[in-house]
mmCIF file of C-alpha atoms in Angstrom:
data_model
loop_
_atom_site.group_PDB
_atom_site.id
_atom_site.type_symbol
_atom_site.label_atom_id
_atom_site.label_comp_id
_atom_site.label_asym_id
_atom_site.label_seq_id
_atom_site.Cartn_x
_atom_site.Cartn_y
_atom_site.Cartn_z
ATOM 1 C CA MET M 1 -112.459 102.692 84.433
ATOM 2 C CA LYS M 2 -111.538 105.889 86.349
ATOM 3 C CA ILE M 3 -109.377 103.859 88.749
ATOM 4 C CA LYS M 4 -107.385 102.407 85.845
ATOM 5 C CA ILE M 5 -106.811 105.867 84.357
ATOM 6 C CA VAL M 6 -105.610 107.310 87.672
ATOM 7 C CA PHE M 7 -103.265 104.338 88.234
ATOM 8 C CA THR M 8 -101.800 104.751 84.750
ATOM 9 C CA ILE M 9 -101.152 108.465 85.310
ATOM 10 C CA VAL M 10 -99.465 107.769 88.672
ATOM 11 C CA PHE M 11 -97.271 105.051 87.142
ATOM 12 C CA ILE M 12 -96.161 107.316 84.269
ATOM 13 C CA GLY M 13 -95.433 110.094 86.757
ATOM 14 C CA LEU M 14 -93.290 107.839 88.932
ATOM 15 C CA PHE M 15 -91.418 106.576 85.856
ATOM 16 C CA LEU M 16 -90.646 110.117 84.704
ATOM 17 C CA ILE M 17 -89.516 111.163 88.214
ATOM 18 C CA SER M 18 -87.300 108.084 88.518
ATOM 19 C CA ASN M 19 -85.626 108.726 85.191
ATOM 20 C CA SER M 20 -85.191 112.423 85.888
ATOM 21 C CA CYS M 21 -83.337 111.528 89.137
ATOM 22 C CA LYS M 22 -80.816 109.321 87.398
ATOM 23 C CA LYS M 23 -77.378 110.870 87.149
ATOM 24 C CA GLU M 24 -76.476 111.380 83.521
ATOM 25 C CA GLU M 25 -73.192 109.709 82.543
ATOM 26 C CA ILE M 26 -70.939 112.369 81.056
ATOM 27 C CA ASP M 27 -68.980 111.474 77.937
ATOM 28 C CA TYR M 28 -65.690 113.290 78.444
ATOM 29 C CA THR M 29 -63.362 114.039 75.552
ATOM 30 C CA TYR M 30 -60.125 112.040 75.317
ATOM 31 C CA GLU M 31 -57.346 111.924 72.714
ATOM 32 C CA ILE M 32 -54.219 109.837 72.170
ATOM 33 C CA LEU M 33 -51.389 112.132 71.066
ATOM 34 C CA ASP M 34 -47.815 111.862 69.774
ATOM 35 C CA LEU M 35 -47.693 108.058 69.401
ATOM 36 C CA GLN M 36 -44.142 106.837 68.730
ATOM 37 C CA TRP M 37 -41.643 104.116 69.586
ATOM 38 C CA ALA M 38 -39.593 105.113 72.631
ATOM 39 C CA ASP M 39 -36.614 102.875 71.745
ATOM 40 C CA ASN M 40 -35.205 100.709 68.984
ATOM 41 C CA GLY M 41 -36.187 97.488 70.766
ATOM 42 C CA LEU M 42 -34.139 94.367 71.453
ATOM 43 C CA ASP M 43 -32.869 92.402 68.469
ATOM 44 C CA PHE M 44 -29.813 90.373 69.463
ATOM 45 C CA ASP M 45 -29.539 88.386 66.242
ATOM 46 C CA GLN M 46 -30.122 91.508 64.124
ATOM 47 C CA ASP M 47 -32.687 89.832 61.874
ATOM 48 C CA GLY M 48 -35.145 92.721 62.121
ATOM 49 C CA TYR M 49 -37.548 90.880 64.427
ATOM 50 C CA LEU M 50 -37.638 92.346 67.930
ATOM 51 C CA THR M 51 -38.296 90.570 71.210
ATOM 52 C CA SER M 52 -39.535 93.705 72.969
ATOM 53 C CA ARG M 53 -40.083 97.381 72.257
ATOM 54 C CA THR M 54 -41.609 100.269 74.188
ATOM 55 C CA ILE M 55 -44.328 102.484 72.788
ATOM 56 C CA LYS M 56 -44.830 106.044 74.077
ATOM 57 C CA PHE M 57 -47.833 108.349 73.790
ATOM 58 C CA TYR M 58 -49.852 110.915 75.705
ATOM 59 C CA VAL M 59 -53.469 110.747 76.819
ATOM 60 C CA SER M 60 -55.261 114.096 76.768
ATOM 61 C CA LEU M 61 -58.498 114.951 78.609
ATOM 62 C CA LEU M 62 -60.216 118.129 77.441
ATOM 63 C CA GLU M 63 -62.607 118.817 80.369
ATOM 64 C CA ASP M 64 -61.365 120.293 83.665
ATOM 65 C CA VAL M 65 -61.924 117.138 85.748
ATOM 66 C CA GLN M 66 -59.837 114.295 87.166
ATOM 67 C CA ARG M 67 -60.602 110.736 86.051
ATOM 68 C CA ASP M 68 -59.184 107.212 86.428
ATOM 69 C CA ILE M 69 -58.522 105.457 83.138
ATOM 70 C CA VAL M 70 -57.474 102.038 81.846
ATOM 71 C CA ILE M 71 -55.266 101.456 78.796
ATOM 72 C CA ARG M 72 -56.099 98.255 76.930
ATOM 73 C CA VAL M 73 -53.881 96.794 74.229
ATOM 74 C CA TYR M 74 -54.968 94.297 71.558
ATOM 75 C CA TYR M 75 -52.836 92.589 68.920
ATOM 76 C CA LYS M 76 -53.103 90.521 65.748
ATOM 77 C CA LEU M 77 -50.873 89.189 63.056
ATOM 78 C CA SER M 78 -51.005 91.716 60.240
ATOM 79 C CA GLU M 79 -52.531 89.219 57.805
ATOM 80 C CA THR M 80 -55.424 88.322 60.155
ATOM 81 C CA LYS M 81 -58.605 90.276 60.823
ATOM 82 C CA GLU M 82 -59.485 89.854 64.505
ATOM 83 C CA TYR M 83 -57.686 91.577 67.379
ATOM 84 C CA ILE M 84 -56.847 89.553 70.520
ATOM 85 C CA PHE M 85 -56.526 91.031 74.012
ATOM 86 C CA TYR M 86 -52.864 91.553 74.967
ATOM 87 C CA SER M 87 -52.599 93.560 78.198
ATOM 88 C CA SER M 88 -54.288 96.131 80.437
ATOM 89 C CA THR M 89 -52.764 98.972 82.474
ATOM 90 C CA ASP M 90 -54.495 101.165 85.069
ATOM 91 C CA LYS M 91 -53.684 104.883 85.000
ATOM 92 C CA PRO M 92 -55.399 106.659 87.880
ATOM 93 C CA GLY M 93 -55.745 110.389 88.215
ATOM 94 C CA ILE M 94 -55.555 111.892 84.713
ATOM 95 C CA VAL M 95 -56.171 115.639 85.037
ATOM 96 C CA GLY M 96 -58.031 117.655 82.407
ATOM 97 C CA GLY M 97 -55.767 119.997 80.475
ATOM 98 C CA GLU M 98 -52.586 118.042 81.417
ATOM 99 C CA ASP M 99 -51.351 115.405 78.967
ATOM 100 C CA MET M 100 -50.525 112.133 80.761
ATOM 101 C CA PRO M 101 -47.449 110.261 79.402
ATOM 102 C CA VAL M 102 -47.856 106.501 78.939
ATOM 103 C CA PHE M 103 -45.109 103.923 78.278
ATOM 104 C CA LEU M 104 -46.079 100.370 77.298
ATOM 105 C CA GLU M 105 -43.663 97.497 76.712
ATOM 106 C CA LEU M 106 -44.732 95.138 73.932
ATOM 107 C CA GLY M 107 -43.385 91.707 73.034
ATOM 108 C CA LEU M 108 -42.504 90.081 76.371
ATOM 109 C CA ASN M 109 -45.665 89.707 78.426
ATOM 110 C CA PRO M 110 -46.842 87.667 76.704
ATOM 111 C CA GLU M 111 -44.212 86.840 74.119
ATOM 112 C CA LEU M 112 -45.064 86.983 70.424
ATOM 113 C CA SER M 113 -44.012 84.314 67.959
ATOM 114 C CA GLU M 114 -42.198 85.481 64.816
ATOM 115 C CA GLY M 115 -44.348 87.629 62.565
ATOM 116 C CA MET M 116 -45.588 91.104 61.640
ATOM 117 C CA TYR M 117 -48.087 92.505 64.110
ATOM 118 C CA SER M 118 -50.662 95.237 64.378
ATOM 119 C CA PHE M 119 -51.660 96.689 67.747
ATOM 120 C CA LEU M 120 -54.811 98.479 68.832
ATOM 121 C CA ILE M 121 -54.543 100.803 71.844
ATOM 122 C CA GLU M 122 -57.762 101.934 73.507
ATOM 123 C CA VAL M 123 -58.536 104.273 76.423
ATOM 124 C CA TYR M 124 -61.399 103.453 78.808
ATOM 125 C CA GLU M 125 -62.630 105.145 81.933
ATOM 126 C CA LYS M 126 -62.299 102.799 84.895
ATOM 127 C CA ASP M 127 -65.306 100.477 85.299
ATOM 128 C CA SER M 128 -66.624 101.457 81.888
ATOM 129 C CA ASP M 129 -66.869 99.432 78.668
ATOM 130 C CA ARG M 130 -67.028 102.461 76.390
ATOM 131 C CA ALA M 131 -63.851 103.171 74.435
ATOM 132 C CA GLU M 132 -62.985 106.890 74.781
ATOM 133 C CA ALA M 133 -60.087 106.996 72.291
ATOM 134 C CA SER M 134 -58.133 104.541 70.153
ATOM 135 C CA VAL M 135 -55.167 104.299 67.812
ATOM 136 C CA GLU M 136 -53.523 101.522 65.761
ATOM 137 C CA ILE M 137 -49.897 100.535 65.118
ATOM 138 C CA GLU M 138 -49.222 98.488 62.003
ATOM 139 C CA SER M 139 -46.399 96.311 60.629
ATOM 140 C CA ALA M 140 -44.406 95.805 63.829
ATOM 141 C CA PRO M 141 -41.991 92.810 63.600
ATOM 142 C CA PHE M 142 -41.666 90.630 66.721
ATOM 143 C CA GLU M 143 -40.333 87.200 67.701
ATOM 144 C CA ARG M 144 -39.839 85.151 70.877
ATOM 145 C CA LEU M 145 -36.667 85.478 72.918
ATOM 146 C CA VAL M 146 -35.728 81.878 72.188
ATOM 147 C CA GLY M 147 -35.555 82.733 68.477
ATOM 148 C CA ASP M 148 -33.455 85.834 69.068
ATOM 149 C CA GLN M 149 -30.890 84.621 71.613
ATOM 150 C CA ASN M 150 -27.943 82.300 71.779
ATOM 151 C CA TYR M 151 -29.362 80.932 75.037
ATOM 152 C CA ASP M 152 -30.989 77.512 75.334
ATOM 153 C CA LEU M 153 -32.550 75.500 78.132
ATOM 154 C CA ILE M 154 -32.673 71.784 78.972
ATOM 155 C CA VAL M 155 -35.437 70.736 81.377
ATOM 156 C CA TRP M 156 -35.986 67.513 83.317
ATOM 157 C CA TRP M 157 -37.717 66.309 86.502
ATOM 158 C CA THR M 158 -36.332 64.011 89.235
ATOM 159 C CA ASN M 159 -37.123 62.792 92.773
ATOM 160 C CA HIS M 160 -40.864 62.435 92.356
ATOM 161 C CA TYR M 161 -42.423 61.805 95.778
ATOM 162 C CA ASP M 162 -45.697 60.044 95.010
ATOM 163 C CA TYR M 163 -46.910 58.543 98.285
ATOM 164 C CA ASP M 164 -49.982 56.803 96.875
ATOM 165 C CA TYR M 165 -48.436 55.982 93.473
ATOM 166 C CA ASP M 166 -51.326 57.471 91.505
ATOM 167 C CA GLY M 167 -49.101 59.441 89.111
ATOM 168 C CA PHE M 168 -49.644 62.737 90.961
ATOM 169 C CA PRO M 169 -46.604 63.422 93.168
ATOM 170 C CA ARG M 170 -46.750 65.763 96.133
ATOM 171 C CA SER M 171 -43.300 67.096 95.206
ATOM 172 C CA ALA M 172 -40.556 66.737 92.607
ATOM 173 C CA ASP M 173 -37.330 68.482 91.615
ATOM 174 C CA LEU M 174 -37.302 70.679 88.521
ATOM 175 C CA ASN M 175 -33.839 70.654 86.948
ATOM 176 C CA LEU M 176 -32.654 73.390 84.585
ATOM 177 C CA ASP M 177 -29.473 73.513 82.546
ATOM 178 C CA ILE M 178 -29.144 76.920 80.862
ATOM 179 C CA ASN M 179 -26.596 77.080 78.065
ATOM 180 C CA ILE M 180 -25.148 79.756 75.835
ATOM 181 C CA THR M 181 -23.668 78.869 72.460
ATOM 182 C CA ASN M 182 -20.701 81.176 72.844
ATOM 183 C CA ASN M 183 -17.915 79.910 75.126
ATOM 184 C CA VAL M 184 -18.304 82.787 77.581
ATOM 185 C CA ASP M 185 -19.205 83.237 81.235
ATOM 186 C CA LYS M 186 -22.519 84.831 82.177
ATOM 187 C CA GLU M 187 -24.064 85.713 85.523
ATOM 188 C CA ILE M 188 -27.759 84.955 85.373
ATOM 189 C CA ARG M 189 -30.778 84.767 87.602
ATOM 190 C CA VAL M 190 -33.676 82.328 87.191
ATOM 191 C CA GLU M 191 -37.338 82.771 88.076
ATOM 192 C CA VAL M 192 -39.818 79.879 87.870
ATOM 193 C CA LEU M 193 -43.577 80.329 87.687
ATOM 194 C CA TYR M 194 -46.537 77.959 87.450
ATOM 195 C CA LYS M 195 -50.237 77.963 86.687
ATOM 196 C CA ASN M 196 -52.975 75.363 86.673
ATOM 197 C CA ALA M 197 -53.205 74.349 83.024
ATOM 198 C CA ILE M 198 -57.012 74.174 83.133
ATOM 199 C CA THR M 199 -58.226 76.885 85.504
ATOM 200 C CA ASP M 200 -55.587 79.628 85.743
ATOM 201 C CA ASP M 201 -54.957 82.460 83.305
ATOM 202 C CA LYS M 202 -51.921 83.956 85.023
ATOM 203 C CA TYR M 203 -48.677 82.460 86.269
ATOM 204 C CA THR M 204 -47.638 82.538 89.932
ATOM 205 C CA SER M 205 -43.971 82.947 90.832
ATOM 206 C CA TYR M 206 -42.650 80.453 93.393
ATOM 207 C CA PHE M 207 -38.863 80.517 92.967
ATOM 208 C CA LYS M 208 -36.193 83.152 92.317
ATOM 209 C CA SER M 209 -32.530 82.219 92.396
ATOM 210 C CA GLU M 210 -29.601 84.374 93.333
ATOM 211 C CA TYR M 211 -27.285 85.348 90.490
ATOM 212 C CA TYR M 212 -24.989 82.480 89.537
ATOM 213 C CA GLN M 213 -22.463 81.839 86.784
ATOM 214 C CA ILE M 214 -22.868 79.663 83.710
ATOM 215 C CA THR M 215 -20.176 78.877 81.147
ATOM 216 C CA GLY M 216 -20.907 78.194 77.498
ATOM 217 C CA GLU M 217 -22.601 74.846 77.023
ATOM 218 C CA HIS M 218 -21.184 73.294 80.206
ATOM 219 C CA LYS M 219 -23.656 71.558 82.476
ATOM 220 C CA ASP M 220 -24.415 74.195 85.129
ATOM 221 C CA SER M 221 -27.663 72.638 86.330
ATOM 222 C CA LEU M 222 -29.974 74.252 88.872
ATOM 223 C CA THR M 223 -32.310 72.067 90.963
ATOM 224 C CA ILE M 224 -35.579 73.583 92.191
ATOM 225 C CA PRO M 225 -37.767 71.689 94.703
ATOM 226 C CA THR M 226 -41.368 72.016 93.519
ATOM 227 C CA GLY M 227 -44.584 71.366 95.419
ATOM 228 C CA ILE M 228 -42.958 72.021 98.796
ATOM 229 C CA TYR M 229 -44.892 73.940 101.484
ATOM 230 C CA PRO M 230 -45.995 76.736 101.318
ATOM 231 C CA ASP M 231 -46.091 76.365 97.529
ATOM 232 C CA THR M 232 -48.026 73.096 97.557
ATOM 233 C CA LEU M 233 -50.030 72.339 94.431
ATOM 234 C CA GLY M 234 -53.588 71.007 94.497
ATOM 235 C CA HIS M 235 -54.518 67.932 92.482
ATOM 236 C CA GLY M 236 -54.198 68.816 88.805
ATOM 237 C CA ALA M 237 -51.921 69.413 85.835
ATOM 238 C CA TYR M 238 -49.657 72.469 85.758
ATOM 239 C CA ASN M 239 -47.763 74.474 83.164
ATOM 240 C CA PHE M 240 -44.458 76.070 84.119
ATOM 241 C CA LYS M 241 -42.520 79.071 82.860
ATOM 242 C CA VAL M 242 -38.814 79.829 83.286
ATOM 243 C CA ILE M 243 -37.498 83.394 82.970
ATOM 244 C CA VAL M 244 -33.754 84.040 82.758
ATOM 245 C CA THR M 245 -32.218 87.468 83.343
ATOM 246 C CA GLU M 246 -28.591 88.562 83.021
ATOM 247 C CA LYS M 247 -26.951 90.537 85.794
ATOM 248 C CA ARG M 248 -27.185 94.291 85.180
ATOM 249 C CA GLY M 249 -29.840 93.583 82.541
ATOM 250 C CA PHE M 250 -33.348 94.977 82.668
ATOM 251 C CA SER M 251 -35.080 92.578 80.288
ATOM 252 C CA PRO M 252 -35.142 88.758 80.224
ATOM 253 C CA VAL M 253 -32.665 87.016 77.947
ATOM 254 C CA LEU M 254 -34.694 83.794 77.813
ATOM 255 C CA ILE M 255 -38.309 82.861 78.473
ATOM 256 C CA PHE M 256 -39.165 79.171 78.291
ATOM 257 C CA ASP M 257 -42.691 77.835 78.758
ATOM 258 C CA SER M 258 -44.993 74.950 77.898
ATOM 259 C CA GLU M 259 -45.115 75.945 74.230
ATOM 260 C CA LEU M 260 -41.389 75.274 73.926
ATOM 261 C CA SER M 261 -40.974 72.190 76.118
ATOM 262 C CA ASN M 262 -43.293 69.310 76.962
ATOM 263 C CA ASP M 263 -41.358 69.001 80.227
ATOM 264 C CA LEU M 264 -43.034 72.258 81.305
ATOM 265 C CA LYS M 265 -46.488 71.227 80.099
ATOM 266 C CA LEU M 266 -49.290 69.429 81.955
ATOM 267 C CA ILE M 267 -47.074 68.320 84.841
ATOM 268 C CA PRO M 268 -49.177 66.481 87.482
ATOM 269 C CA PHE M 269 -49.069 67.414 91.179
ATOM 270 C CA GLU M 270 -51.233 67.137 94.272
ATOM 271 C CA THR M 271 -51.019 68.242 97.894
ATOM 272 C CA ASN M 272 -49.649 66.139 100.745
ATOM 273 C CA LEU M 273 -53.223 65.585 101.915
ATOM 274 C CA ASP M 274 -54.286 64.291 98.497
ATOM 275 C CA ASP M 275 -51.169 62.134 98.128
ATOM 276 C CA GLY M 276 -51.821 59.166 100.382
ATOM 277 C CA TYR M 277 -54.219 57.865 103.001
ATOM 278 C CA GLU M 278 -54.886 58.605 106.620
ATOM 279 C CA TYR M 279 -55.086 55.306 108.494
ATOM 280 C CA LYS M 280 -57.082 54.802 111.662
ATOM 281 C CA LEU M 281 -58.419 51.946 113.724
ATOM 282 C CA ASN M 282 -62.158 51.412 113.777
ATOM 283 C CA THR M 283 -62.368 51.045 117.540
ATOM 284 C CA ALA M 284 -66.070 50.162 117.497
ATOM 285 C CA ASN M 285 -65.410 47.090 115.346
ATOM 286 C CA THR M 286 -62.027 46.035 116.770
ATOM 287 C CA GLU M 287 -62.204 43.687 119.740
ATOM 288 C CA TRP M 288 -61.007 40.414 121.249
ATOM 289 C CA LYS M 289 -63.067 37.387 120.189
ATOM 290 C CA TYR M 290 -63.127 33.636 120.864
ATOM 291 C CA ILE M 291 -61.252 33.885 124.156
ATOM 292 C CA ILE M 292 -60.254 30.499 125.637
ATOM 293 C CA ASP M 293 -59.677 30.539 129.393
ATOM 294 C CA ASN M 294 -60.509 27.101 130.746
ATOM 295 C CA ASP M 295 -59.608 27.770 134.382
ATOM 296 C CA GLU M 296 -61.305 31.172 134.308
ATOM 297 C CA ASP M 297 -58.421 32.902 136.031
ATOM 298 C CA GLY M 298 -58.407 35.787 133.565
ATOM 299 C CA TYR M 299 -55.341 34.476 131.709
ATOM 300 C CA SER M 300 -56.347 33.209 128.280
ATOM 301 C CA GLN M 301 -54.411 30.585 126.368
ATOM 302 C CA SER M 302 -55.834 31.752 123.034
ATOM 303 C CA ARG M 303 -57.873 34.544 121.561
ATOM 304 C CA ILE M 304 -58.466 36.222 118.176
ATOM 305 C CA LEU M 305 -58.256 39.928 117.407
ATOM 306 C CA ARG M 306 -61.037 41.165 115.142
ATOM 307 C CA LEU M 307 -59.222 43.975 113.362
ATOM 308 C CA ASP M 308 -60.875 46.703 111.298
ATOM 309 C CA MET M 309 -58.562 49.293 109.743
ATOM 310 C CA ASP M 310 -59.969 52.308 107.864
ATOM 311 C CA ILE M 311 -58.622 54.866 105.403
ATOM 312 C CA ASP M 312 -59.987 58.317 104.624
ATOM 313 C CA LYS M 313 -60.772 57.679 100.934
ATOM 314 C CA LEU M 314 -63.172 55.426 99.079
ATOM 315 C CA GLU M 315 -60.282 53.628 97.462
ATOM 316 C CA THR M 316 -58.708 50.199 97.870
ATOM 317 C CA VAL M 317 -55.235 49.811 99.311
ATOM 318 C CA ASP M 318 -53.345 46.569 100.055
ATOM 319 C CA VAL M 319 -51.693 46.284 103.463
ATOM 320 C CA LEU M 320 -50.322 43.758 105.927
ATOM 321 C CA ALA M 321 -50.236 43.882 109.700
ATOM 322 C CA LYS M 322 -47.454 42.947 112.108
ATOM 323 C CA ILE M 323 -47.978 42.275 115.795
ATOM 324 C CA PHE M 324 -45.193 43.044 118.254
ATOM 325 C CA ARG M 325 -45.160 41.863 121.889
ATOM 326 C CA LYS M 326 -43.294 42.841 125.003
ATOM 327 C CA GLY M 327 -43.158 40.874 128.244
ATOM 328 C CA VAL M 328 -42.380 42.230 131.689
ATOM 329 C CA ASP M 329 -38.728 41.193 131.354
ATOM 330 C CA ASP M 330 -38.294 42.432 127.769
ATOM 331 C CA GLU M 331 -36.575 45.738 127.010
ATOM 332 C CA ASP M 332 -38.008 46.126 123.517
ATOM 333 C CA TYR M 333 -40.967 45.008 121.478
ATOM 334 C CA LEU M 334 -40.320 41.847 119.450
ATOM 335 C CA VAL M 335 -42.139 40.634 116.337
ATOM 336 C CA MET M 336 -44.735 38.044 117.288
ATOM 337 C CA ASP M 337 -46.688 37.478 114.080
ATOM 338 C CA SER M 338 -47.567 38.869 110.639
ATOM 339 C CA THR M 339 -50.718 38.669 108.558
ATOM 340 C CA ASP M 340 -51.059 37.912 104.890
ATOM 341 C CA ILE M 341 -51.739 40.839 102.555
ATOM 342 C CA PHE M 342 -55.298 42.115 102.876
ATOM 343 C CA SER M 343 -57.247 45.036 101.390
ATOM 344 C CA ILE M 344 -58.803 48.084 103.009
ATOM 345 C CA TYR M 345 -61.599 50.048 101.352
ATOM 346 C CA GLY M 346 -62.689 53.306 102.910
ATOM 347 C CA SER M 347 -64.241 53.152 106.371
ATOM 348 C CA GLY M 348 -66.639 50.242 105.961
ATOM 349 C CA ILE M 349 -66.594 47.046 108.050
ATOM 350 C CA ASN M 350 -66.553 44.595 105.151
ATOM 351 C CA ASP M 351 -62.739 44.566 105.158
ATOM 352 C CA THR M 352 -62.432 43.258 108.724
ATOM 353 C CA ILE M 353 -59.796 40.542 109.281
ATOM 354 C CA TRP M 354 -59.097 38.063 112.088
ATOM 355 C CA VAL M 355 -55.685 37.888 113.752
ATOM 356 C CA PRO M 356 -55.013 34.897 116.074
ATOM 357 C CA PHE M 357 -53.031 35.418 119.281
ATOM 358 C CA SER M 358 -51.356 32.310 120.765
ATOM 359 C CA ASN M 359 -53.877 30.239 118.812
ATOM 360 C CA LEU M 360 -53.960 26.518 119.493
ATOM 361 C CA ILE M 361 -54.372 25.321 115.908
ATOM 362 C CA ILE M 362 -51.726 27.569 114.335
ATOM 363 C CA GLU M 363 -48.360 25.975 114.940
ATOM 364 C CA ASP M 364 -46.129 28.927 113.975
ATOM 365 C CA THR M 365 -47.931 31.368 116.270
ATOM 366 C CA LEU M 366 -45.787 32.144 119.302
ATOM 367 C CA LYS M 367 -47.274 31.000 122.573
ATOM 368 C CA MET M 368 -47.047 33.188 125.686
ATOM 369 C CA ALA M 369 -46.328 31.949 129.200
ATOM 370 C CA HIS M 370 -48.355 33.044 132.197
ATOM 371 C CA GLY M 371 -48.027 36.798 132.577
ATOM 372 C CA GLU M 372 -49.083 40.211 131.339
ATOM 373 C CA TRP M 373 -48.055 41.246 127.831
ATOM 374 C CA ASN M 374 -48.059 44.514 125.944
ATOM 375 C CA PHE M 375 -48.743 44.476 122.211
ATOM 376 C CA MET M 376 -48.145 46.854 119.329
ATOM 377 C CA LEU M 377 -50.038 46.822 116.025
ATOM 378 C CA VAL M 378 -48.184 48.091 112.943
ATOM 379 C CA ILE M 379 -49.742 48.462 109.464
ATOM 380 C CA PHE M 380 -47.537 48.365 106.356
ATOM 381 C CA GLU M 381 -48.751 49.539 102.952
ATOM 382 C CA VAL M 382 -47.904 47.211 100.058
ATOM 383 C CA LEU M 383 -46.196 49.219 97.314
ATOM 384 C CA PRO M 384 -46.155 48.475 93.580
ATOM 385 C CA ASP M 385 -43.205 47.370 91.458
ATOM 386 C CA GLY M 386 -41.859 44.987 94.084
ATOM 387 C CA LEU M 387 -40.879 47.749 96.506
ATOM 388 C CA GLU M 388 -40.642 46.985 100.200
ATOM 389 C CA PRO M 389 -43.875 47.683 102.140
ATOM 390 C CA GLU M 390 -43.774 50.949 104.074
ATOM 391 C CA MET M 391 -45.109 51.564 107.579
ATOM 392 C CA ARG M 392 -48.222 53.729 107.643
ATOM 393 C CA PHE M 393 -49.776 53.247 111.095
ATOM 394 C CA ALA M 394 -48.755 51.992 114.537
ATOM 395 C CA THR M 395 -50.429 51.889 117.950
ATOM 396 C CA ASP M 396 -49.920 50.198 121.299
ATOM 397 C CA SER M 397 -53.245 51.391 122.675
ATOM 398 C CA ILE M 398 -56.783 52.260 121.725
ATOM 399 C CA ASP M 399 -58.414 53.496 124.905
ATOM 400 C CA GLY M 400 -55.362 53.390 127.129
ATOM 401 C CA ASN M 401 -55.419 49.666 127.856
ATOM 402 C CA PHE M 402 -56.712 47.628 124.890
ATOM 403 C CA PHE M 403 -53.253 46.322 123.875
ATOM 404 C CA MET M 404 -51.683 46.903 127.280
ATOM 405 C CA ASN M 405 -51.277 44.415 130.140
ATOM 406 C CA GLN M 406 -53.079 41.631 128.318
ATOM 407 C CA LYS M 407 -53.116 38.383 130.318
ATOM 408 C CA PHE M 408 -52.008 35.200 128.582
ATOM 409 C CA GLU M 409 -50.729 31.765 129.624
ATOM 410 C CA LEU M 410 -49.750 28.517 127.966
ATOM 411 C CA SER M 411 -52.340 25.793 127.384
ATOM 412 C CA SER M 412 -50.521 23.648 129.912
ATOM 413 C CA GLU M 413 -51.072 26.374 132.474
ATOM 414 C CA ASP M 414 -54.753 26.832 131.660
ATOM 415 C CA ILE M 415 -56.106 23.948 133.736
#
């Protein structure tokens, strides 16, 4: 019993010492002062709904210390109850006794659809979840740029390069035609951004044009290659955003995104590596079989190539093979034979095929006179929609001599 009492006393003592050593978190005193709109905002159609407006205020710290703070902004439609996170801004180095000015632009990042909004502004110390000060703004009218401008945008995609025809191209051209309802000339600049529609919260910029001129509603289209290295896009669906700025202007005149156009929404892409197959010869399972050499002089009158082609994915692809030959007096390789269409699945051996060379029982197979012949194997992928097969793989050697200097002769010479 005495041991238990002593242990309990020691434990309580250690607990009290541990807690007394903890550094107490000081709750400094902050205020938000002199909140007001810094400008009249942008309202091109003069309907009272703004596309952007800047709010100005001061953050005051009473104690004589220096702290890093974060300004968080929340918003809601005035008729709803719950605030939604809008933006966050770091403000390092606020000094006690000196009011720090803060300017925040509202309405563009992100845009706000037409309505009356309330905003909640809160001050936090960096790496803290305790609000130090807060203030609300009520009844602020906002709308999207597209509802406030005489600009419009037509979007379409062309030149999809989809190597494996699975609906996910490795690249495509994004085409933009920016129009203005008035018959005037404008110098504009375009920025295009993307994000993975499922996993990304923020957009990434991948294209910025130089300033160029558009006229009224004339077709002044801009073509933007998309998915090109180094801005390749992994397998998935992407949303795009287009931001248009006028020359000598500080704010966008048009922002177009997936909410305004389905041609910017859930657009499929994949990388070059994902888009297609890597072909290779299974050298362990590719060999000459059924060699006929009656006079045993090393020159065969017939043999069969056991061919095993592999791809790097567990998928099925239809191909055909062509065999080219070159004799000692030939300058170029000439087509000798072609296979029927056959299928490859992954890297297994169950898709092995047999290719006859100078075979006795196949009449249309070219026969080769006594001599040494070089061969070339070429694999063509069979494409859908009646397109011509495309070459995917070619080799004239495996280990330096497999297809090289192969000895053949006619059956009449093999006696």
